[in-house]
XYZ file of C-alpha atoms in Angstrom:
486
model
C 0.000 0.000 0.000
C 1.428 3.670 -1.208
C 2.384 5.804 1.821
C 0.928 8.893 0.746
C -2.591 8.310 1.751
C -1.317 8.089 5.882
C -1.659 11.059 8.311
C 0.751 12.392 10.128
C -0.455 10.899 13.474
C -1.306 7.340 11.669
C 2.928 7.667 11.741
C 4.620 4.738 14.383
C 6.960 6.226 16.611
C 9.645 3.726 17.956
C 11.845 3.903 20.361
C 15.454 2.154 19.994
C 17.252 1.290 23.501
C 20.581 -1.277 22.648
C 22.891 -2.129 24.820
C 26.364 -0.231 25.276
C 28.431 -2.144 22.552
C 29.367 -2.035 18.963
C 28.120 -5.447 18.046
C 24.566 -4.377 19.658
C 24.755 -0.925 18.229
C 25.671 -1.848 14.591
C 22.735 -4.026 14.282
C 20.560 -0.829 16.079
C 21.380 1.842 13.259
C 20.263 -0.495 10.440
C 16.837 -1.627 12.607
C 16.206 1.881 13.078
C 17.259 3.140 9.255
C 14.820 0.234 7.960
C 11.948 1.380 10.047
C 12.991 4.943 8.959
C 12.847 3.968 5.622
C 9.259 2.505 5.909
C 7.800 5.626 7.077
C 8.201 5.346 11.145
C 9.628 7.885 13.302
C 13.089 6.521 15.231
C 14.659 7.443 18.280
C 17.759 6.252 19.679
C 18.623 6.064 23.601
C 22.585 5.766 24.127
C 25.556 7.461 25.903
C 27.540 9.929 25.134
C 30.409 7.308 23.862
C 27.883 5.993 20.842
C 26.804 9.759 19.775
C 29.205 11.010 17.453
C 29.143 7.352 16.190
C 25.320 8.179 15.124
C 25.456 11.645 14.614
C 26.655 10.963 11.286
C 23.830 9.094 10.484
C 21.305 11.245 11.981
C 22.829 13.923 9.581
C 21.924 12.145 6.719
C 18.570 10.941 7.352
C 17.433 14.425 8.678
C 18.635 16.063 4.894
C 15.902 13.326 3.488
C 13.000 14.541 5.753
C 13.005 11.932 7.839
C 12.890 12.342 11.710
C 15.358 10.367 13.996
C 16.425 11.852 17.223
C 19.151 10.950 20.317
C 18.606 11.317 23.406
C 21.354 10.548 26.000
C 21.044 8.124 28.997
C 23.838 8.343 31.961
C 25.558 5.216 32.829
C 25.453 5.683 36.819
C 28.608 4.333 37.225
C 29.920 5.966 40.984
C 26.805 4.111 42.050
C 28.393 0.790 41.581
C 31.966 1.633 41.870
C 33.283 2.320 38.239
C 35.340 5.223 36.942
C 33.602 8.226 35.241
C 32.795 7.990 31.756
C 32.907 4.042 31.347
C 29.954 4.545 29.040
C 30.490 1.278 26.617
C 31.598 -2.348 27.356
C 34.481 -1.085 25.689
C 35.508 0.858 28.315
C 35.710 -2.158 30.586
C 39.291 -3.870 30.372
C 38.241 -6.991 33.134
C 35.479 -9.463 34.253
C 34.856 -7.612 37.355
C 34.771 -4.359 35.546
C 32.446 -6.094 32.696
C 29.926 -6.846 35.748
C 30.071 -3.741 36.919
C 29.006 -1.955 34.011
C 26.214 -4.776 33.621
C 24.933 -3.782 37.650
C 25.086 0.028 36.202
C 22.836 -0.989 33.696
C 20.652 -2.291 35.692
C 19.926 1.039 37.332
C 18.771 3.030 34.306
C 15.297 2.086 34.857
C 14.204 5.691 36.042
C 16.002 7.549 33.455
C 14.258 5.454 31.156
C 11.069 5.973 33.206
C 11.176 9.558 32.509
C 12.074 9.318 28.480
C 8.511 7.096 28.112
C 6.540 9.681 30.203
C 7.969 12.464 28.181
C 7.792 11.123 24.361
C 5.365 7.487 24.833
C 6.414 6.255 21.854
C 4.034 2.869 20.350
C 7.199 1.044 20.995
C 9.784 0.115 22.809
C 12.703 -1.977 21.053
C 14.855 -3.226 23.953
C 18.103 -4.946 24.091
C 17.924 -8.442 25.464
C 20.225 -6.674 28.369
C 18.122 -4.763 29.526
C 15.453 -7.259 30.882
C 13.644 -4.338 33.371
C 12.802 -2.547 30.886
C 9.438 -3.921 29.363
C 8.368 -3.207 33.208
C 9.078 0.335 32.746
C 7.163 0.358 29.269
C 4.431 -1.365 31.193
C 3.519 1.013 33.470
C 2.913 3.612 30.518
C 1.140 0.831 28.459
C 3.863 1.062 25.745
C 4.434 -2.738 24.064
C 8.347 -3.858 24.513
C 9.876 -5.754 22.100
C 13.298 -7.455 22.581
C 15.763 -7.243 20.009
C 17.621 -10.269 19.896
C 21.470 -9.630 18.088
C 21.614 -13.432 18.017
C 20.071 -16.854 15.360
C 16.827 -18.782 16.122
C 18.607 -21.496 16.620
C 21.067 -19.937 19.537
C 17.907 -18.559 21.189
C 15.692 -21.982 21.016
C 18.747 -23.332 22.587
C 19.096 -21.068 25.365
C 15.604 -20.774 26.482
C 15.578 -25.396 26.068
C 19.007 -24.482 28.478
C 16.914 -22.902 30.708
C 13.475 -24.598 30.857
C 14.931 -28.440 30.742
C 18.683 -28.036 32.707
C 20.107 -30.696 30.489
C 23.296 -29.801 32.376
C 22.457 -30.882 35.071
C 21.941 -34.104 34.151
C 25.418 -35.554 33.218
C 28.156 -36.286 35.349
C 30.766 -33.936 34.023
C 31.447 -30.647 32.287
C 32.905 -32.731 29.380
C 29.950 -35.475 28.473
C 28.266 -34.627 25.851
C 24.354 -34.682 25.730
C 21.461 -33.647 23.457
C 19.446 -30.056 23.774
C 16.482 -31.275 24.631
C 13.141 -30.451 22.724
C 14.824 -29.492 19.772
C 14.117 -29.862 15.835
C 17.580 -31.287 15.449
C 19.724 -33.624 17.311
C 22.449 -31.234 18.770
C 25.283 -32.359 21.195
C 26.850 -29.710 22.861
C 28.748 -29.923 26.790
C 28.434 -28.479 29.882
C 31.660 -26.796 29.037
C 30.587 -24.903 25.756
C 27.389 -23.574 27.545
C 27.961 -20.134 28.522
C 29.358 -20.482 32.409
C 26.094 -18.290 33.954
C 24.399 -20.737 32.721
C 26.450 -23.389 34.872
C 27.263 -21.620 37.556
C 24.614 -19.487 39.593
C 26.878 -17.648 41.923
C 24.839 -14.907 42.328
C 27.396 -12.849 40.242
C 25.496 -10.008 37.942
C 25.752 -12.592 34.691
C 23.234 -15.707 36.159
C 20.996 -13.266 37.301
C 20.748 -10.517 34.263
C 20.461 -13.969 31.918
C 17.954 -15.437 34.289
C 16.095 -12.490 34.349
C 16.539 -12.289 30.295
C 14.955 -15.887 29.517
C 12.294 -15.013 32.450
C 11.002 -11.445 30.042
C 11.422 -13.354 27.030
C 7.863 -15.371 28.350
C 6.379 -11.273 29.129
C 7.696 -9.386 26.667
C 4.823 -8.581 23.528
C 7.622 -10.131 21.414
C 11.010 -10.576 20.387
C 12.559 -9.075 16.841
C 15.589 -11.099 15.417
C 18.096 -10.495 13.343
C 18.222 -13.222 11.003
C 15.929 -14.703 7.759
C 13.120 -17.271 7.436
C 14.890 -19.485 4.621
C 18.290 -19.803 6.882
C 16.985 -21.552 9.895
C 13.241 -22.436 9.000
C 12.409 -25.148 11.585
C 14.084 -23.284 14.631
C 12.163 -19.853 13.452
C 8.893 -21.790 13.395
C 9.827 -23.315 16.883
C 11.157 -20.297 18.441
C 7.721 -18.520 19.060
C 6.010 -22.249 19.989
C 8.293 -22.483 23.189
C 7.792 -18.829 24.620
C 4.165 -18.492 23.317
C 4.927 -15.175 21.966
C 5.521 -13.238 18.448
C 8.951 -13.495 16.787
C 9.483 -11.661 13.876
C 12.874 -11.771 11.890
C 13.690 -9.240 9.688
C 17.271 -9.578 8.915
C 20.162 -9.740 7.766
C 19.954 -6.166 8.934
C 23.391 -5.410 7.489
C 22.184 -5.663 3.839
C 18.954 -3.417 3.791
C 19.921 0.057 1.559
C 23.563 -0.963 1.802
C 25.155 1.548 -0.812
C 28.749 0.747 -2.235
C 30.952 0.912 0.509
C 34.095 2.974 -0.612
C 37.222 0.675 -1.965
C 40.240 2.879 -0.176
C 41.307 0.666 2.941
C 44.611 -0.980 1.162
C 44.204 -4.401 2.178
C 41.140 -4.249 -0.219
C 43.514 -3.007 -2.971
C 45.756 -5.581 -2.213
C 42.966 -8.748 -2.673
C 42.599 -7.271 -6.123
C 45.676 -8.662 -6.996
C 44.452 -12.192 -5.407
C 42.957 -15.205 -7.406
C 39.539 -15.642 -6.627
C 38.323 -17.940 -2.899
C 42.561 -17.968 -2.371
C 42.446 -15.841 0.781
C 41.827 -16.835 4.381
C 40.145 -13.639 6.532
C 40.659 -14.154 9.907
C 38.876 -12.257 12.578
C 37.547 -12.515 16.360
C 35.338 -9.681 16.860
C 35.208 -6.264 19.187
C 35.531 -8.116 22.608
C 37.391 -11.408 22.325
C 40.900 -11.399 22.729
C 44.004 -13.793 22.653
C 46.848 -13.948 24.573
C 50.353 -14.030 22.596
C 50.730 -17.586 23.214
C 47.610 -17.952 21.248
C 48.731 -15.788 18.645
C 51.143 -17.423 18.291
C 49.620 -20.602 17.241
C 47.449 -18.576 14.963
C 50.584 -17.042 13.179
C 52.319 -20.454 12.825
C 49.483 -22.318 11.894
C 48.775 -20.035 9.290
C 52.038 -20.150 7.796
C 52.093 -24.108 7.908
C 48.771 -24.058 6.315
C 50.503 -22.598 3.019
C 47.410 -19.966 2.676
C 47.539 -16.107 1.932
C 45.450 -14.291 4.745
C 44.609 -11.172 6.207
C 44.692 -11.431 9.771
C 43.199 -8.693 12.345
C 44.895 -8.377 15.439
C 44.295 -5.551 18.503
C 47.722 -5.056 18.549
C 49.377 -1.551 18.428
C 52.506 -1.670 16.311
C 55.637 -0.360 18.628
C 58.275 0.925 16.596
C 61.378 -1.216 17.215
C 60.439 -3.483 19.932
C 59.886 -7.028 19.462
C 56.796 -8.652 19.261
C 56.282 -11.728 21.153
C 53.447 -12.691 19.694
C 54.849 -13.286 15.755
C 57.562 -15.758 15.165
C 60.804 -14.545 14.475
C 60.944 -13.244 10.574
C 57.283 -13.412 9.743
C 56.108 -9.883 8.505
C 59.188 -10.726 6.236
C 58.689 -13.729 4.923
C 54.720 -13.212 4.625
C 55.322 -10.231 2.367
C 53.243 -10.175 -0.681
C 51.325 -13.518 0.980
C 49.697 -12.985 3.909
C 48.627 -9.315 5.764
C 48.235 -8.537 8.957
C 45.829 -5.396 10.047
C 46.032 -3.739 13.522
C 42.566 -3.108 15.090
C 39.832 -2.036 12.674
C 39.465 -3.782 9.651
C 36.725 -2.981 6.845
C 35.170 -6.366 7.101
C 32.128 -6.587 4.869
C 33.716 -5.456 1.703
C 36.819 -8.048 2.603
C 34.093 -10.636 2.821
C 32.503 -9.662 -0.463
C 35.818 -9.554 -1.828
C 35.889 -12.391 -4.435
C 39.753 -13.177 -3.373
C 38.302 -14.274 0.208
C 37.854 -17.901 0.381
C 37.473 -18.678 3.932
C 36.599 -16.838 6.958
C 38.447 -17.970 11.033
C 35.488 -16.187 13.269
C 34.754 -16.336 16.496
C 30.766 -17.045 15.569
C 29.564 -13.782 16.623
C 26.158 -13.261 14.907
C 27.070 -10.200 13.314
C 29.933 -11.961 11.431
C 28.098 -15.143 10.850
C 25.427 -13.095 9.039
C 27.962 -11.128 6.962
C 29.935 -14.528 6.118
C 26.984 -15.936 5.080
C 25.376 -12.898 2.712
C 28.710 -13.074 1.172
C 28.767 -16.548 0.159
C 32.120 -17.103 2.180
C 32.596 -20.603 4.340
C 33.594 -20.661 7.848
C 36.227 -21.746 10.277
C 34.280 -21.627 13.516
C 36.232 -20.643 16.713
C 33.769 -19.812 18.863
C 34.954 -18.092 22.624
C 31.883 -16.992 24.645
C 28.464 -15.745 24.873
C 26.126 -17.798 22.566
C 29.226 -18.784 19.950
C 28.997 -22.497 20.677
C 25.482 -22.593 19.493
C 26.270 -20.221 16.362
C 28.874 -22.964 16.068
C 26.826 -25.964 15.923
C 24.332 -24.048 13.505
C 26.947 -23.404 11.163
C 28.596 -26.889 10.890
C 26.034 -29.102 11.654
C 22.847 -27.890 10.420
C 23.590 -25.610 7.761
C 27.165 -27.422 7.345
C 28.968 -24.067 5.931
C 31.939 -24.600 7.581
C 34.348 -26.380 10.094
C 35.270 -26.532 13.779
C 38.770 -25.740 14.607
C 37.856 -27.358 17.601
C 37.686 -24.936 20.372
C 36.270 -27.045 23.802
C 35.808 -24.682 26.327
C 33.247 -21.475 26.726
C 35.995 -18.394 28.570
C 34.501 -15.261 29.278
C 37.232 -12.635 27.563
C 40.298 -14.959 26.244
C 39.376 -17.938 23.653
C 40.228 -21.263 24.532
C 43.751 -22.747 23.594
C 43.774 -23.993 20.573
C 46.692 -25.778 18.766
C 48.638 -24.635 15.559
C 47.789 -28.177 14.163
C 43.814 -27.782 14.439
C 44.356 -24.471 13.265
C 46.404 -25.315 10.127
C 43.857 -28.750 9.234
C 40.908 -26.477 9.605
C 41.816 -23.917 7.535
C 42.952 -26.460 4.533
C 39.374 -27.890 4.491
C 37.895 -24.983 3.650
C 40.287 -23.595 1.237
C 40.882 -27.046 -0.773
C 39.753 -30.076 -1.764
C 36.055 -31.773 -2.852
C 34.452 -30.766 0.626
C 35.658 -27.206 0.872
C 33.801 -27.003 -2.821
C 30.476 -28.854 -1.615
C 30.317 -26.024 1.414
C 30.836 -23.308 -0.395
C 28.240 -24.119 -2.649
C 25.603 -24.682 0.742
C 26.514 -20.810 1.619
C 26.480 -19.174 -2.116
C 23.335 -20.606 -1.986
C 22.353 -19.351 1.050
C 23.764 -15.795 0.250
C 21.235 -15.715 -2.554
C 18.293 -16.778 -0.259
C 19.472 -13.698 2.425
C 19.212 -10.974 -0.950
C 15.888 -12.403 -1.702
C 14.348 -12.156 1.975
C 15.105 -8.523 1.941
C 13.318 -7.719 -1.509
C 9.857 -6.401 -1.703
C 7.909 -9.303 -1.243
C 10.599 -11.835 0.619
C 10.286 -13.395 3.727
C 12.016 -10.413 6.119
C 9.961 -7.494 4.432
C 6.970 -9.492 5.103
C 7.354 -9.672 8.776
C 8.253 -6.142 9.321
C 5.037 -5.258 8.113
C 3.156 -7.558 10.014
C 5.277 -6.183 12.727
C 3.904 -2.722 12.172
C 0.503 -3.851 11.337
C 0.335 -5.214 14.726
C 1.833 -2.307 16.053
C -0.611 -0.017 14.812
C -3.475 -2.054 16.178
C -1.687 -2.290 19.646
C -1.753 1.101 19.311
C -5.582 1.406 18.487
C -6.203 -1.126 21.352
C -4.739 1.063 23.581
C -6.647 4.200 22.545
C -5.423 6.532 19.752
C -1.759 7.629 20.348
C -0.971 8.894 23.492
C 1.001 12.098 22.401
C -0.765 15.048 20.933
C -0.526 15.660 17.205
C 2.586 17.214 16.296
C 2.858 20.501 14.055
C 5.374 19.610 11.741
């Protein structure tokens, strides 16, 4: 149906509240340019660390007519014992800082108390972290919906985690059992379940999550970031075990992408690559490896025989030696194999037609983005849901292969030997089977363009989102905020 014929006040006005973190902020700015796209009014709730980050943005959108706003929440961090300005998870270099910032979190209920009473928006999009929150919505009859940065199939796991305590059942961390109530048959160990799921030591992580897969059975419904064709039986299953909505309406990444400028070098350099003979290798914004680690990485890459770029959060230091690298190997890599230092541009790398292979930690973000661009995986997964990205990836969609990490750690992956790293690696790059998977995710790249065109799959359930929206809204008596003047 053509927009023109709506009224101003006819207009959804949603409210966007995602946790303090790139990987939860990235995903954000596309929810809330797709819903800006489609006519709604957006507004964003974040600190002052995020706001130049979405300034830019805001810029943009506001030169088309379209109205997005900020508005700035305070991370009360003297309450619970942090220094000033730790305003991202970024900011938080340890475990027992992490938790802090998660407690401070946990206090911005009457902050966010006083943004509803002031705007009440029709919606509320929350970040899974911030379970309290559909309370606060509650109490000004505003619907909550939880955006979920994660797959179907991680969440159908967590919540089976939760209801059944499979866990519990076995008689170590290291015997395997089945997820229980599940469309597939799924092995996983106590030791690659996230640890607050093991251990309730009434630490801030057991409780937030409790209190996460408790609102999940509340909440109006949950949004996800991820496509109907990709993970069909776990979508349709997903909304059976809360008995609530789910709608998925990703990839998010890939909605009005335009073409992302070719200037970082290492993009200059794959043009001199043949095509699938790189290796990308990448762990994300918060996982980190110690230089014993990276040193396994480095070696194994080298026995492996592969070109790569590899992304590191290393500073360079001008003539001191790095630990971490074997002796020689920026030298005798030249020309083969690149290694970038923090930030990388790593969607256009991926859609680079040199890149044959992609070492991830399993992050959804970068599973999505390996998949849309058709590139296999080497699945290292290190914490939060990873394990279960992991067992999506190789065993049900079989797009790639384990390098064999056993152990869930909270900040630093699990040790993992130059040997696993160097066979894992090969079997994506070469041979029969690393042809048969990269055919299972071209395929699957094609199916994620599709579900974002007019009439696919995602499109489809964003407007039944907003068509139940609007008749929440009607439910609940006209709009509760008076008609503009624009």
């Amino acid at each position: 149906p053509a927009m023109s014929g709506k009224t101003i006040n006819d207009q959804l006005h949603v409210f966007f509240f995602p946790f303090m973190a790139q990987g939860h902020m990235r995903p954000t700015i596309d929810m809330a340019k797709l819903f800006v796209s489609r006519g709604t009014r957006a507004t964003i709730i974040t600190t002052s660390y995020f706001t130049p980050f979405l300034s830019e943005w805001i810029e943009k959108v506001r030169d088309s007519g379209a109205q997005t706003d900020i508005l700035n929440i305070r991370v009360p961090t003297e309450e619970v014992g942090l220094p000033e300005g730790v305003d991202s998870i970024h900011r938080t270099g340890t475990p027992e800082m992490q938790d802090k910032f998660y407690q401070a979190c946990g206090k911005l209920g009457p902050q966010l108390d006083q943004i509803l009473e002031r705007h009440r928006p029709d919606c509320l999009v929350a970040d899974m972290f911030f379970p309290w929150a559909t309370d606060v919505a509650t109490r000004f009859g505003i619907p909550t919906i939880i955006f979920q940065g994660t797959s179907y199939f991680a969440l159908c796991a967590q919540t089976s985690m939760f209801m059944y305590e499979p866990h519990k059942k076995v008689s170590s961390d290291s015997e395997p059992f089945l997820i229980p109530h599940f469309p597939d048959q799924i092995e996983i160990t106590g030791n690659q379940a996230p640890e607050f799921v093991r251990f309730d030591d009434g630490s801030e992580l057991p409780r937030l999550f409790k209190a996460i897969r408790e609102v999940e059975f509340k909440t109006y419904g949950v949004l996800v970031n991820s496509f109907y064709e990709l993970e069909p039986a776990y979508a349709d299953h997903y909304p059976k075990l809360l008995g609530r909505k789910a709608w998925h309406i990703g990839p998010l990444f890939l909605y009005g992408r335009g073409t992302a400028s070719n200037e970082h070098e290492c993009l200059k350099w794959l043009d001199s690559k043949k095509h699938h003979s790189v290796i990308y290798v990448s762990f994300g914004s918060v996982a980190s490896f110690n230089d014993e680690q990276l040193m396994e990485i480095a070696t194994g890459l080298e026995a492996s025989g592969q070109q790569f770029i590899w992304v590191v959060k290393k500073e360079k230091k001008e003539g001191v030696k790095e630990e971490w690298l074997p002796e020689g190997f920026e030298k005798r890599m030249e020309g083969k194999g690149l290694i970038l230092r923090g930030w990388a541009p790593q969607v256009p790398i991926l859609e680079h037609e040199a890149i044959g292979g992609f070492v991830t930690h399993c992050g959804w973000n970068s599973t999505l983005e390996s998949v849309c661009a058709g590139v296999p995986l080497v699945t290292w997964p290190v914490s939060a849901e990873q394990f279960y990205n992991e067992k999506l990836v190789t065993q049900v969609l079989r797009i790639g292969v384990e390098v064999g990490a056993k152990k869930w750690k909270r900040m630093v992956g699990d040790f993992v030997r130059r040997e696993a790293i160097e066979k894992a690696v090969s079997r994506v790059m070469e041979g029969e089977e690393a042809k048969e998977i990269r055919s299972r995710v071209k395929g699957l790249a094609e199916k994620a363009r599709n579900a974002i065109k007019e009439r696919g799959s995602s499109v489809l359930d964003l407007n039944a989102l907003f068509d139940d929206l609007r008749s929440a809204r009607i439910a609940h008596g006209s709009s509760s905020e008076p008609l503009h003047q624009y």
